[in-house]
Amino acid sequence: MTKYKGQCSGEVTLPDCPRLTNDILLEKTCAVKGLPQKYNFSHCCSMVDLERERCFFHNKKSDVGFLPPLPTLDLEEKCQTYKNNRESFLNNCIYEVSRRNPFVFAPTLLTVATRFEEMAKTCCEEQDKANCFRTKAEPVIQYLKALSSYQKNVCGALVKFGPQVLKSINIAILSQKFPKIEFKELTSLLEDVSSKYEGCCEGDAVKCIRRRSKIMSHICSKQDSISSKIKDCCEEKIPKRGECIIYSNKDDRPKDLSLREAKFTENENVCEQRDANPDIFMAEFLFEYSRRHPELSTPELLRIARVYEDLLEECCSTENPPDCYGNAEYKFNETTQRSLKIVQRECEHVQNLGKDDLKYHYLIKFTKIAPQLSTEELTFLGKEMVTALTTCCTLSEEFACVDNLVDLVIGELCGINENRSINPAVDHCCKTDFAFRRPCFEGLEADKTYVPPSTSQGLFTFHADWCQAHKEELQRKKDRFLVNLVKLKPELGGEALQSLPTDFSNVVEKCCKAEGPEACFSEEGPKLAAKSQAA
């Protein structure tokens, strides 16, 4: 690929040069002897163009639980590697991070590599290297996790629900961030944003980077009419400029912006305007509502838009439409109040349960509604839910924060590929309506179609080497134990299950203090099994 780039930079008339870079890359990948067979993508290689590109995308491994955690080199060795061969060090960083985050966009991966380099430059000169790396790595890991989750969620929306839902997500986000932008300017910007996601979600790294750069250039060229908060960002170089704009604060709401836009609820000609161009009409409604409501989450704005669309469908077929859609604001408030109650209930869990019990509550809940998922996926979802709630439930913008982050957890559960199937109830919530996934999940109970395993498969077998395990490793074992117990005994009630992690800890603590831990575990394991049977 480097050779191809070098040739085409100097001589664009060569036969391959007008072709898309990703076409060449996939062609070269298919031509490597034995590679398509080894990684099971031979069927993709018989396709061409967009069909082949999408086949490679759907062939990605979304569950990367088979990979070990990121390798941790000795710090002196890490620093020596960086000093001896910077390029090799950074390439290895990109490789290790990319394979563990198969759906993360290329610009994000490049930013992570840049931050790793900044970290190495600083920390390798420090006396206490370990503390320096630990302190500086944490925000980079959180940044990667947050964007990975968001990008997967947005691409899942595009793949499962199509470009119209993706467009609505972007209208809501951009209108809140840039409330003084004109609708015509927003429409122009949306064309660039939509084409960016098509490239990024299909895994075309070059197209993804180029199109994001084009969006940021567009925003910076019109910053006076878009936002007053991005001046410093626009002076940065690529890729820092893009990251800076994405993380910039929302612009102030224009002083002359009324609290509500009357043309959508008090105008006698609403039905005629909608019928003239339904897509443009609904896009403008979402734009106007979003920029007036910075306190609402993206999913809530999409719910409001759906409620309004359904209301007009009903009202425009009545004898007096204005009377009918005149109560639209009441319907919007009713929808938001329902969503607010869900968030309040979740934040009450944070107040009433300790952090561990909060996690066990969600591990039990997710395992009961989706027991078909792997233990790794379920423990991940439980942890992410706790992170979302403990991050947001004390903030002034609690509602938007919780609703946005929990929507990302649901996105992780639903997955990115349209052919992912878990069970009928979960599939229904994941695939019916993007905006209302969360209320749908709120109503789910234990999966009735699930058939638990017939044996405990060593669940109550404990080993003496657990006594040497680190605290974090022991906690992971406890989380896995709870998830696997719910899979084995889905009929067990919440109260009985909540006490079993404590029983697990007591057994480990007792036996690790005993003279013969293995003998103690052999005796206590069956007792714990009997207790779970009795529960």
Short mmCIF file of C-alpha atoms in Angstrom, two decimals:
data_model
loop_
_atom_site.label_atom_id
_atom_site.label_comp_id
_atom_site.label_asym_id
_atom_site.label_seq_id
_atom_site.Cartn_x
_atom_site.Cartn_y
_atom_site.Cartn_z
CA MET A 1 0.00 0.00 0.00
CA THR A 2 2.92 2.34 0.74
CA LYS A 3 4.41 1.47 -2.65
CA TYR A 4 1.05 2.13 -4.34
CA LYS A 5 0.78 5.52 -2.57
CA GLY A 6 4.31 6.45 -3.66
CA GLN A 7 3.62 5.54 -7.31
CA CYS A 8 0.32 7.41 -7.48
CA SER A 9 1.63 10.54 -5.74
CA GLY A 10 4.11 10.97 -8.55
CA GLU A 11 2.13 9.65 -11.53
CA VAL A 12 -1.68 9.73 -11.32
CA THR A 13 -2.09 8.37 -14.86
CA LEU A 14 -1.06 4.82 -13.85
CA PRO A 15 -3.98 2.33 -14.23
CA ASP A 16 -4.64 1.79 -10.50
CA CYS A 17 -4.35 5.41 -9.41
CA PRO A 18 -7.92 6.63 -10.08
CA ARG A 19 -9.32 3.69 -8.05
CA LEU A 20 -10.45 4.02 -4.44
CA THR A 21 -7.73 3.18 -1.93
CA ASN A 22 -9.95 0.71 -0.08
CA ASP A 23 -10.60 -1.24 -3.31
CA ILE A 24 -6.87 -1.67 -3.79
CA LEU A 25 -6.36 -2.64 -0.13
CA LEU A 26 -9.07 -5.32 -0.19
CA GLU A 27 -7.80 -6.64 -3.51
CA LYS A 28 -4.25 -6.93 -2.14
CA THR A 29 -5.60 -8.57 1.04
CA CYS A 30 -7.52 -11.16 -0.99
CA ALA A 31 -4.38 -11.87 -3.06
CA VAL A 32 -2.26 -12.89 -0.02
CA LYS A 33 -1.89 -16.66 -0.27
CA GLY A 34 -3.90 -18.55 2.36
CA LEU A 35 -5.10 -15.41 4.18
CA PRO A 36 -8.78 -15.48 3.05
CA GLN A 37 -9.08 -19.14 4.10
CA LYS A 38 -7.30 -18.65 7.44
CA TYR A 39 -9.55 -15.75 8.49
CA ASN A 40 -12.74 -16.99 6.79
CA PHE A 41 -13.35 -14.19 4.26
CA SER A 42 -12.91 -16.12 0.97
CA HIS A 43 -16.58 -15.49 0.13
CA CYS A 44 -15.94 -11.71 0.29
CA CYS A 45 -13.07 -11.98 -2.19
CA SER A 46 -15.41 -13.27 -4.91
CA MET A 47 -17.33 -9.94 -4.71
CA VAL A 48 -16.40 -6.50 -6.04
CA ASP A 49 -16.68 -2.83 -5.07
CA LEU A 50 -19.27 -1.86 -2.41
CA GLU A 51 -20.58 -5.43 -2.05
CA ARG A 52 -17.08 -6.67 -1.16
CA GLU A 53 -16.50 -3.72 1.20
CA ARG A 54 -19.73 -4.47 3.09
CA CYS A 55 -18.92 -8.18 3.22
CA PHE A 56 -15.59 -7.40 4.94
CA PHE A 57 -17.44 -5.10 7.34
CA HIS A 58 -19.99 -7.80 8.29
CA ASN A 59 -17.16 -10.32 8.64
CA LYS A 60 -15.47 -8.31 11.42
CA LYS A 61 -15.25 -10.04 14.79
CA SER A 62 -17.39 -7.93 17.10
CA ASP A 63 -16.69 -10.12 20.15
CA VAL A 64 -12.98 -9.73 20.87
CA GLY A 65 -13.14 -11.47 24.26
CA PHE A 66 -10.69 -14.10 22.93
CA LEU A 67 -7.91 -11.49 22.99
CA PRO A 68 -5.93 -11.03 26.22
CA PRO A 69 -5.82 -7.56 27.86
CA LEU A 70 -3.41 -5.05 26.29
CA PRO A 71 0.14 -6.36 26.81
CA THR A 72 2.11 -4.44 29.45
CA LEU A 73 5.79 -4.30 28.67
CA ASP A 74 8.37 -3.56 31.31
CA LEU A 75 8.49 0.26 31.39
CA GLU A 76 12.22 0.49 30.79
CA GLU A 77 11.82 -1.85 27.82
CA LYS A 78 8.87 0.20 26.54
CA CYS A 79 10.88 3.41 26.73
CA GLN A 80 13.89 1.82 25.07
CA THR A 81 11.69 0.51 22.25
CA TYR A 82 10.27 4.01 21.72
CA LYS A 83 13.73 5.64 21.68
CA ASN A 84 15.22 3.00 19.36
CA ASN A 85 12.39 2.88 16.80
CA ARG A 86 9.58 5.40 17.21
CA GLU A 87 7.70 4.25 14.08
CA SER A 88 7.71 0.58 15.10
CA PHE A 89 6.55 1.53 18.63
CA LEU A 90 3.59 3.59 17.31
CA ASN A 91 2.64 1.00 14.67
CA ASN A 92 2.51 -1.64 17.40
CA CYS A 93 0.30 0.65 19.53
CA ILE A 94 -2.13 1.15 16.62
CA TYR A 95 -2.12 -2.62 15.91
CA GLU A 96 -2.86 -3.66 19.52
CA VAL A 97 -5.54 -0.99 20.04
CA SER A 98 -7.20 -1.51 16.62
CA ARG A 99 -7.62 -5.27 16.91
CA ARG A 100 -9.33 -4.82 20.29
CA ASN A 101 -11.60 -2.06 18.92
CA PRO A 102 -12.65 -3.31 15.46
CA PHE A 103 -15.29 -0.63 14.86
CA VAL A 104 -13.41 2.47 16.03
CA PHE A 105 -12.93 5.10 13.32
CA ALA A 106 -9.46 5.64 11.88
CA PRO A 107 -9.11 9.30 13.05
CA THR A 108 -9.77 8.17 16.65
CA LEU A 109 -7.09 5.48 16.39
CA LEU A 110 -4.60 8.02 15.06
CA THR A 111 -5.42 10.37 17.95
CA VAL A 112 -4.86 7.52 20.43
CA ALA A 113 -1.47 6.79 18.81
CA THR A 114 -0.54 10.50 19.06
CA ARG A 115 -1.46 10.49 22.76
CA PHE A 116 0.55 7.33 23.35
CA GLU A 117 3.54 9.06 21.80
CA GLU A 118 3.06 12.17 23.96
CA MET A 119 2.83 9.86 26.97
CA ALA A 120 6.03 8.02 26.05
CA LYS A 121 7.90 11.28 25.40
CA THR A 122 6.98 12.67 28.83
CA CYS A 123 6.98 9.56 31.02
CA CYS A 124 10.22 8.04 29.72
CA GLU A 125 12.04 11.09 31.09
CA GLU A 126 10.40 10.79 34.53
CA GLN A 127 11.97 9.04 37.49
CA ASP A 128 8.65 7.48 38.57
CA LYS A 129 7.70 6.14 35.15
CA ALA A 130 5.00 3.77 36.45
CA ASN A 131 2.97 6.51 38.12
CA CYS A 132 3.37 8.82 35.10
CA PHE A 133 2.15 6.18 32.62
CA ARG A 134 -0.72 5.13 34.91
CA THR A 135 -1.92 8.73 35.38
CA LYS A 136 -1.66 9.70 31.71
CA ALA A 137 -3.02 6.42 30.29
CA GLU A 138 -6.36 6.55 32.17
CA PRO A 139 -7.88 9.54 30.26
CA VAL A 140 -6.69 8.05 26.93
CA ILE A 141 -8.39 4.72 27.74
CA GLN A 142 -11.59 6.52 28.80
CA TYR A 143 -11.51 8.62 25.59
CA LEU A 144 -11.13 5.46 23.49
CA LYS A 145 -13.92 3.63 25.33
CA ALA A 146 -16.33 6.57 25.04
CA LEU A 147 -15.77 7.10 21.31
CA SER A 148 -15.75 3.37 20.57
CA SER A 149 -19.16 3.02 22.23
CA TYR A 150 -20.59 6.10 20.47
CA GLN A 151 -19.24 5.13 17.04
CA LYS A 152 -20.59 1.58 17.34
CA ASN A 153 -23.99 2.94 18.38
CA VAL A 154 -24.19 5.36 15.45
CA CYS A 155 -23.00 2.75 12.93
CA GLY A 156 -25.50 0.27 14.38
CA ALA A 157 -28.23 2.87 13.78
CA LEU A 158 -27.07 3.32 10.17
CA VAL A 159 -26.80 -0.43 9.47
CA LYS A 160 -30.09 -1.43 11.14
CA PHE A 161 -32.32 1.60 10.57
CA GLY A 162 -30.83 3.28 7.51
CA PRO A 163 -29.52 6.78 6.64
CA GLN A 164 -32.68 8.63 7.77
CA VAL A 165 -32.16 7.69 11.45
CA LEU A 166 -28.47 8.58 11.19
CA LYS A 167 -29.47 11.96 9.74
CA SER A 168 -31.89 12.56 12.66
CA ILE A 169 -29.18 11.74 15.23
CA ASN A 170 -26.85 14.25 13.58
CA ILE A 171 -29.54 16.95 13.33
CA ALA A 172 -30.21 16.65 17.07
CA ILE A 173 -26.51 16.71 18.04
CA LEU A 174 -25.47 19.55 15.69
CA SER A 175 -28.54 21.72 16.49
CA GLN A 176 -27.83 21.51 20.24
CA LYS A 177 -24.11 22.18 19.74
CA PHE A 178 -24.57 25.01 17.22
CA PRO A 179 -27.95 26.62 18.10
CA LYS A 180 -27.33 29.76 16.01
CA ILE A 181 -26.71 27.84 12.75
CA GLU A 182 -29.29 28.46 10.00
CA PHE A 183 -31.30 25.44 8.85
CA LYS A 184 -30.01 25.85 5.28
CA GLU A 185 -26.41 25.79 6.54
CA LEU A 186 -27.15 22.76 8.72
CA THR A 187 -28.59 20.90 5.72
CA SER A 188 -25.38 21.57 3.77
CA LEU A 189 -23.24 20.39 6.71
CA LEU A 190 -25.36 17.24 7.12
CA GLU A 191 -24.47 16.10 3.59
CA ASP A 192 -20.78 16.04 4.57
CA VAL A 193 -21.50 14.41 7.94
CA SER A 194 -23.66 11.64 6.42
CA SER A 195 -21.06 10.79 3.77
CA LYS A 196 -18.38 10.67 6.51
CA TYR A 197 -20.31 8.06 8.48
CA GLU A 198 -20.88 5.93 5.39
CA GLY A 199 -17.10 5.74 4.87
CA CYS A 200 -16.21 5.35 8.56
CA CYS A 201 -18.88 2.75 9.33
CA GLU A 202 -17.88 0.64 6.34
CA GLY A 203 -14.29 0.61 7.59
CA ASP A 204 -12.78 2.70 4.77
CA ALA A 205 -9.99 4.38 6.78
CA VAL A 206 -8.82 6.78 4.06
CA LYS A 207 -12.33 7.93 3.13
CA CYS A 208 -13.17 8.31 6.83
CA ILE A 209 -10.14 10.55 7.53
CA ARG A 210 -10.65 12.66 4.39
CA ARG A 211 -14.35 13.21 4.99
CA ARG A 212 -13.91 14.15 8.61
CA SER A 213 -11.26 16.65 7.56
CA LYS A 214 -13.71 18.07 4.99
CA ILE A 215 -16.41 18.52 7.71
CA MET A 216 -14.02 20.35 10.03
CA SER A 217 -12.86 22.62 7.16
CA HIS A 218 -16.53 23.34 6.35
CA ILE A 219 -17.27 24.26 10.00
CA CYS A 220 -14.15 26.43 10.33
CA SER A 221 -14.81 28.25 7.07
CA LYS A 222 -18.24 29.31 8.40
CA GLN A 223 -17.47 29.63 12.10
CA ASP A 224 -18.96 33.13 12.39
CA SER A 225 -22.39 31.80 11.45
CA ILE A 226 -21.97 28.40 13.19
CA SER A 227 -20.35 28.84 16.62
CA SER A 228 -18.43 31.30 18.76
CA LYS A 229 -16.77 28.47 20.72
CA ILE A 230 -14.50 26.98 18.05
CA LYS A 231 -12.11 29.80 17.12
CA ASP A 232 -9.14 28.27 18.98
CA CYS A 233 -9.97 24.80 17.64
CA CYS A 234 -9.90 26.02 14.05
CA GLU A 235 -6.33 27.26 14.55
CA GLU A 236 -5.17 23.72 15.45
CA LYS A 237 -3.71 21.34 12.89
CA ILE A 238 -5.37 18.09 11.75
CA PRO A 239 -6.20 15.75 13.57
CA LYS A 240 -6.22 17.88 16.74
CA ARG A 241 -8.60 20.36 15.13
CA GLY A 242 -11.32 17.72 14.73
CA GLU A 243 -11.01 16.43 18.30
CA CYS A 244 -11.09 19.98 19.63
CA ILE A 245 -14.31 20.85 17.73
CA ILE A 246 -16.01 17.59 18.79
CA TYR A 247 -15.24 18.27 22.45
CA SER A 248 -15.89 22.04 22.37
CA ASN A 249 -18.73 23.40 24.53
CA LYS A 250 -22.22 23.94 23.15
CA ASP A 251 -22.63 27.48 21.84
CA ASP A 252 -24.87 29.91 23.74
CA ARG A 253 -28.50 29.96 22.69
CA PRO A 254 -29.28 33.07 20.56
CA LYS A 255 -30.98 35.74 22.68
CA ASP A 256 -33.75 36.24 20.11
CA LEU A 257 -34.64 32.53 19.95
CA SER A 258 -38.21 32.07 21.23
CA LEU A 259 -38.94 29.30 23.76
CA ARG A 260 -41.07 27.45 21.22
CA GLU A 261 -41.45 27.50 17.43
CA ALA A 262 -45.13 28.31 16.78
CA LYS A 263 -45.09 27.29 13.09
CA PHE A 264 -45.22 23.58 14.06
CA THR A 265 -48.09 23.70 16.55
CA GLU A 266 -50.06 26.92 16.04
CA ASN A 267 -50.03 27.27 12.25
CA GLU A 268 -53.20 26.34 10.34
CA ASN A 269 -51.19 25.06 7.35
CA VAL A 270 -49.00 22.49 9.15
CA CYS A 271 -50.46 19.52 7.23
CA GLU A 272 -49.97 21.21 3.85
CA GLN A 273 -46.37 22.12 4.70
CA ARG A 274 -45.67 18.57 5.87
CA ASP A 275 -47.21 17.03 2.75
CA ALA A 276 -45.14 19.28 0.44
CA ASN A 277 -41.88 17.68 1.64
CA PRO A 278 -42.20 15.37 4.67
CA ASP A 279 -38.46 14.71 5.14
CA ILE A 280 -37.45 18.40 5.06
CA PHE A 281 -40.41 19.35 7.27
CA MET A 282 -39.51 16.77 9.96
CA ALA A 283 -35.80 17.66 9.75
CA GLU A 284 -36.64 21.34 10.35
CA PHE A 285 -38.91 20.45 13.28
CA LEU A 286 -36.13 18.41 14.91
CA PHE A 287 -33.64 21.24 14.28
CA GLU A 288 -35.90 23.86 15.87
CA TYR A 289 -36.85 21.69 18.86
CA SER A 290 -33.27 20.50 19.52
CA ARG A 291 -31.67 23.96 19.54
CA ARG A 292 -34.32 25.15 22.01
CA HIS A 293 -33.76 22.20 24.36
CA PRO A 294 -30.06 21.76 25.25
CA GLU A 295 -31.16 19.98 28.45
CA LEU A 296 -32.58 16.95 26.57
CA SER A 297 -30.70 13.85 25.42
CA THR A 298 -30.31 12.85 21.76
CA PRO A 299 -32.62 9.80 22.15
CA GLU A 300 -35.27 11.98 23.85
CA LEU A 301 -35.21 14.49 20.97
CA LEU A 302 -35.69 11.59 18.54
CA ARG A 303 -38.62 10.33 20.66
CA ILE A 304 -40.22 13.81 20.55
CA ALA A 305 -39.79 13.88 16.76
CA ARG A 306 -41.43 10.45 16.44
CA VAL A 307 -44.34 11.49 18.71
CA TYR A 308 -44.84 14.62 16.58
CA GLU A 309 -44.68 12.65 13.32
CA ASP A 310 -47.27 10.13 14.60
CA LEU A 311 -49.47 12.95 15.91
CA LEU A 312 -49.53 14.66 12.50
CA GLU A 313 -50.28 11.34 10.81
CA GLU A 314 -53.36 11.11 13.01
CA CYS A 315 -54.36 14.82 13.02
CA CYS A 316 -54.00 15.48 9.30
CA SER A 317 -56.71 12.93 8.57
CA THR A 318 -59.24 14.61 10.92
CA GLU A 319 -61.79 17.31 10.06
CA ASN A 320 -60.03 19.94 12.17
CA PRO A 321 -56.25 19.27 12.21
CA PRO A 322 -55.22 22.49 14.09
CA ASP A 323 -57.43 21.54 17.05
CA CYS A 324 -55.84 18.12 17.08
CA TYR A 325 -52.13 19.08 16.86
CA GLY A 326 -52.66 22.14 19.07
CA ASN A 327 -51.94 19.91 22.09
CA ALA A 328 -48.55 18.79 20.68
CA GLU A 329 -46.58 20.50 23.47
CA TYR A 330 -48.58 18.54 26.05
CA LYS A 331 -47.68 15.30 24.22
CA PHE A 332 -43.98 16.30 24.13
CA ASN A 333 -43.96 17.05 27.86
CA GLU A 334 -45.74 13.77 28.60
CA THR A 335 -43.09 11.84 26.64
CA THR A 336 -40.23 13.60 28.45
CA GLN A 337 -41.85 13.00 31.85
CA ARG A 338 -42.02 9.25 31.15
CA SER A 339 -38.32 9.21 30.21
CA LEU A 340 -37.47 11.34 33.25
CA LYS A 341 -39.15 8.82 35.58
CA ILE A 342 -36.98 6.01 34.18
CA VAL A 343 -33.83 8.07 34.86
CA GLN A 344 -35.03 9.02 38.35
CA ARG A 345 -35.62 5.33 39.18
CA GLU A 346 -32.12 4.44 38.02
CA CYS A 347 -30.54 7.26 40.01
CA GLU A 348 -32.45 6.08 43.08
CA HIS A 349 -30.69 2.72 42.66
CA VAL A 350 -27.36 4.60 42.84
CA GLN A 351 -28.42 6.28 46.10
CA ASN A 352 -29.90 3.16 47.71
CA LEU A 353 -27.37 0.52 46.65
CA GLY A 354 -23.60 0.50 47.13
CA LYS A 355 -21.45 0.38 43.98
CA ASP A 356 -21.06 -3.43 44.13
CA ASP A 357 -24.77 -4.08 44.75
CA LEU A 358 -25.63 -1.67 41.93
CA LYS A 359 -23.43 -3.70 39.59
CA TYR A 360 -24.96 -7.00 40.77
CA HIS A 361 -28.45 -5.53 40.19
CA TYR A 362 -27.62 -4.84 36.53
CA LEU A 363 -25.66 -8.08 36.01
CA ILE A 364 -28.77 -9.97 37.15
CA LYS A 365 -31.10 -7.79 35.05
CA PHE A 366 -29.08 -8.08 31.80
CA THR A 367 -28.50 -11.83 32.25
CA LYS A 368 -32.20 -12.49 32.81
CA ILE A 369 -33.32 -10.57 29.71
CA ALA A 370 -30.42 -11.74 27.45
CA PRO A 371 -28.98 -15.02 28.88
CA GLN A 372 -27.83 -16.02 25.38
CA LEU A 373 -25.02 -13.42 25.48
CA SER A 374 -21.54 -14.55 26.55
CA THR A 375 -20.50 -14.12 30.19
CA GLU A 376 -17.86 -11.58 29.04
CA GLU A 377 -20.47 -9.47 27.23
CA LEU A 378 -22.85 -9.50 30.19
CA THR A 379 -20.20 -8.54 32.77
CA PHE A 380 -19.08 -5.74 30.41
CA LEU A 381 -22.66 -4.42 30.09
CA GLY A 382 -23.14 -4.46 33.88
CA LYS A 383 -19.94 -2.48 34.43
CA GLU A 384 -20.82 0.03 31.70
CA MET A 385 -24.26 0.60 33.21
CA VAL A 386 -22.72 1.32 36.61
CA THR A 387 -20.18 3.70 35.02
CA ALA A 388 -23.00 5.57 33.21
CA LEU A 389 -25.08 6.02 36.36
CA THR A 390 -22.27 6.85 38.78
CA THR A 391 -20.90 9.37 36.24
CA CYS A 392 -24.21 11.15 35.68
CA CYS A 393 -26.53 10.81 38.66
CA THR A 394 -25.05 13.73 40.63
CA LEU A 395 -24.73 16.16 37.73
CA SER A 396 -27.01 19.15 37.05
CA GLU A 397 -27.62 17.77 33.53
CA GLU A 398 -28.45 14.35 35.03
CA PHE A 399 -31.28 13.46 32.63
CA ALA A 400 -29.44 14.06 29.34
CA CYS A 401 -26.23 12.49 30.66
CA VAL A 402 -27.90 9.28 31.93
CA ASP A 403 -30.17 8.89 28.89
CA ASN A 404 -27.31 9.42 26.41
CA LEU A 405 -24.89 7.04 28.18
CA VAL A 406 -27.46 4.31 28.87
CA ASP A 407 -28.46 4.50 25.20
CA LEU A 408 -24.82 3.64 24.37
CA VAL A 409 -24.99 0.61 26.70
CA ILE A 410 -28.14 -0.53 24.88
CA GLY A 411 -26.27 0.02 21.61
CA GLU A 412 -23.51 -2.32 22.87
CA LEU A 413 -26.13 -4.93 23.76
CA CYS A 414 -27.94 -4.67 20.41
CA GLY A 415 -24.65 -4.81 18.47
CA ILE A 416 -23.71 -3.28 15.17
CA ASN A 417 -24.64 -5.97 12.61
CA GLU A 418 -28.21 -6.21 11.36
CA ASN A 419 -28.18 -10.04 11.49
CA ARG A 420 -27.31 -10.20 15.22
CA SER A 421 -30.01 -12.16 17.03
CA ILE A 422 -30.27 -12.67 20.81
CA ASN A 423 -33.87 -13.67 21.61
CA PRO A 424 -37.28 -12.56 20.25
CA ALA A 425 -38.00 -9.94 22.96
CA VAL A 426 -34.54 -8.34 22.86
CA ASP A 427 -34.46 -8.45 19.04
CA HIS A 428 -37.82 -6.65 18.98
CA CYS A 429 -36.48 -3.83 21.18
CA CYS A 430 -33.23 -3.58 19.19
CA LYS A 431 -34.79 -3.50 15.74
CA THR A 432 -38.26 -1.91 15.95
CA ASP A 433 -37.62 1.77 16.77
CA PHE A 434 -34.22 3.32 17.46
CA ALA A 435 -35.61 6.22 19.55
CA PHE A 436 -37.76 3.99 21.77
CA ARG A 437 -35.25 1.19 22.44
CA ARG A 438 -34.75 2.30 26.02
CA PRO A 439 -38.43 2.40 27.10
CA CYS A 440 -38.83 -0.96 25.33
CA PHE A 441 -35.99 -2.52 27.35
CA GLU A 442 -37.41 -1.03 30.54
CA GLY A 443 -40.49 -3.24 30.08
CA LEU A 444 -38.59 -6.51 29.46
CA GLU A 445 -38.68 -9.40 31.92
CA ALA A 446 -36.74 -12.68 32.05
CA ASP A 447 -36.52 -14.39 28.66
CA LYS A 448 -39.19 -17.12 28.45
CA THR A 449 -37.54 -18.89 25.49
CA TYR A 450 -34.24 -19.58 27.31
CA VAL A 451 -33.33 -23.18 28.21
CA PRO A 452 -30.65 -23.23 30.96
CA PRO A 453 -27.75 -25.73 30.91
CA SER A 454 -28.54 -29.08 32.57
CA THR A 455 -25.38 -29.14 34.72
CA SER A 456 -23.50 -26.52 36.77
CA GLN A 457 -20.38 -26.99 34.52
CA GLY A 458 -17.92 -26.50 37.39
CA LEU A 459 -19.55 -23.30 38.64
CA PHE A 460 -19.13 -24.31 42.30
CA THR A 461 -15.60 -25.69 41.87
CA PHE A 462 -13.04 -23.38 43.52
CA HIS A 463 -9.23 -23.70 43.41
CA ALA A 464 -6.39 -22.88 45.80
CA ASP A 465 -4.64 -20.68 43.18
CA TRP A 466 -7.51 -18.18 43.66
CA CYS A 467 -5.83 -17.27 46.93
CA GLN A 468 -2.98 -15.72 44.91
CA ALA A 469 -5.31 -13.76 42.60
CA HIS A 470 -5.25 -9.94 42.69
CA LYS A 471 -8.30 -8.15 44.11
CA GLU A 472 -9.42 -7.08 40.59
CA GLU A 473 -9.11 -10.65 39.27
CA LEU A 474 -11.11 -12.01 42.21
CA GLN A 475 -13.81 -9.39 41.56
CA ARG A 476 -13.99 -10.50 37.90
CA LYS A 477 -14.41 -14.11 39.06
CA LYS A 478 -17.21 -13.03 41.42
CA ASP A 479 -19.00 -11.15 38.59
CA ARG A 480 -18.66 -14.15 36.27
CA PHE A 481 -19.91 -16.46 39.03
CA LEU A 482 -23.07 -14.37 39.46
CA VAL A 483 -23.77 -14.18 35.70
CA ASN A 484 -23.22 -17.93 35.23
CA LEU A 485 -25.43 -18.66 38.26
CA VAL A 486 -28.28 -16.61 36.73
CA LYS A 487 -27.78 -18.50 33.45
CA LEU A 488 -27.98 -21.78 35.39
CA LYS A 489 -30.90 -20.73 37.65
CA PRO A 490 -32.86 -17.99 35.82
CA GLU A 491 -35.87 -18.60 38.09
CA LEU A 492 -33.99 -17.37 41.20
CA GLY A 493 -35.32 -14.10 42.63
CA GLY A 494 -33.30 -10.88 42.90
CA GLU A 495 -32.95 -10.95 46.68
CA ALA A 496 -31.57 -14.50 46.76
CA LEU A 497 -29.14 -13.69 43.95
CA GLN A 498 -27.96 -10.40 45.52
CA SER A 499 -26.69 -12.29 48.62
CA LEU A 500 -24.73 -14.96 46.71
CA PRO A 501 -21.73 -12.75 45.70
CA THR A 502 -21.19 -12.10 49.45
CA ASP A 503 -21.39 -15.86 50.11
CA PHE A 504 -18.84 -16.36 47.31
CA SER A 505 -16.45 -13.85 48.96
CA ASN A 506 -16.93 -15.47 52.36
CA VAL A 507 -16.03 -18.92 50.98
CA VAL A 508 -12.87 -17.57 49.28
CA GLU A 509 -11.84 -15.62 52.38
CA LYS A 510 -12.47 -18.56 54.73
CA CYS A 511 -10.66 -21.15 52.61
CA CYS A 512 -7.68 -18.93 51.81
CA LYS A 513 -7.10 -18.59 55.57
CA ALA A 514 -7.43 -22.36 56.14
CA GLU A 515 -4.40 -24.66 56.42
CA GLY A 516 -5.53 -26.64 53.38
CA PRO A 517 -7.36 -24.29 50.97
CA GLU A 518 -8.07 -27.00 48.36
CA ALA A 519 -9.74 -29.29 50.93
CA CYS A 520 -11.71 -26.34 52.31
CA PHE A 521 -12.91 -25.36 48.81
CA SER A 522 -13.94 -29.00 48.15
CA GLU A 523 -16.12 -28.86 51.26
CA GLU A 524 -17.52 -25.32 50.93
CA GLY A 525 -18.22 -25.35 47.16
CA PRO A 526 -21.02 -27.98 47.42
CA LYS A 527 -22.51 -26.07 50.40
CA LEU A 528 -22.77 -22.93 48.26
CA ALA A 529 -24.33 -25.04 45.48
CA ALA A 530 -26.89 -26.41 47.97
CA LYS A 531 -27.71 -22.88 49.17
CA SER A 532 -28.34 -21.71 45.60
CA GLN A 533 -30.60 -24.77 45.07
CA ALA A 534 -32.56 -23.95 48.23
CA ALA A 535 -32.97 -20.30 47.20
#
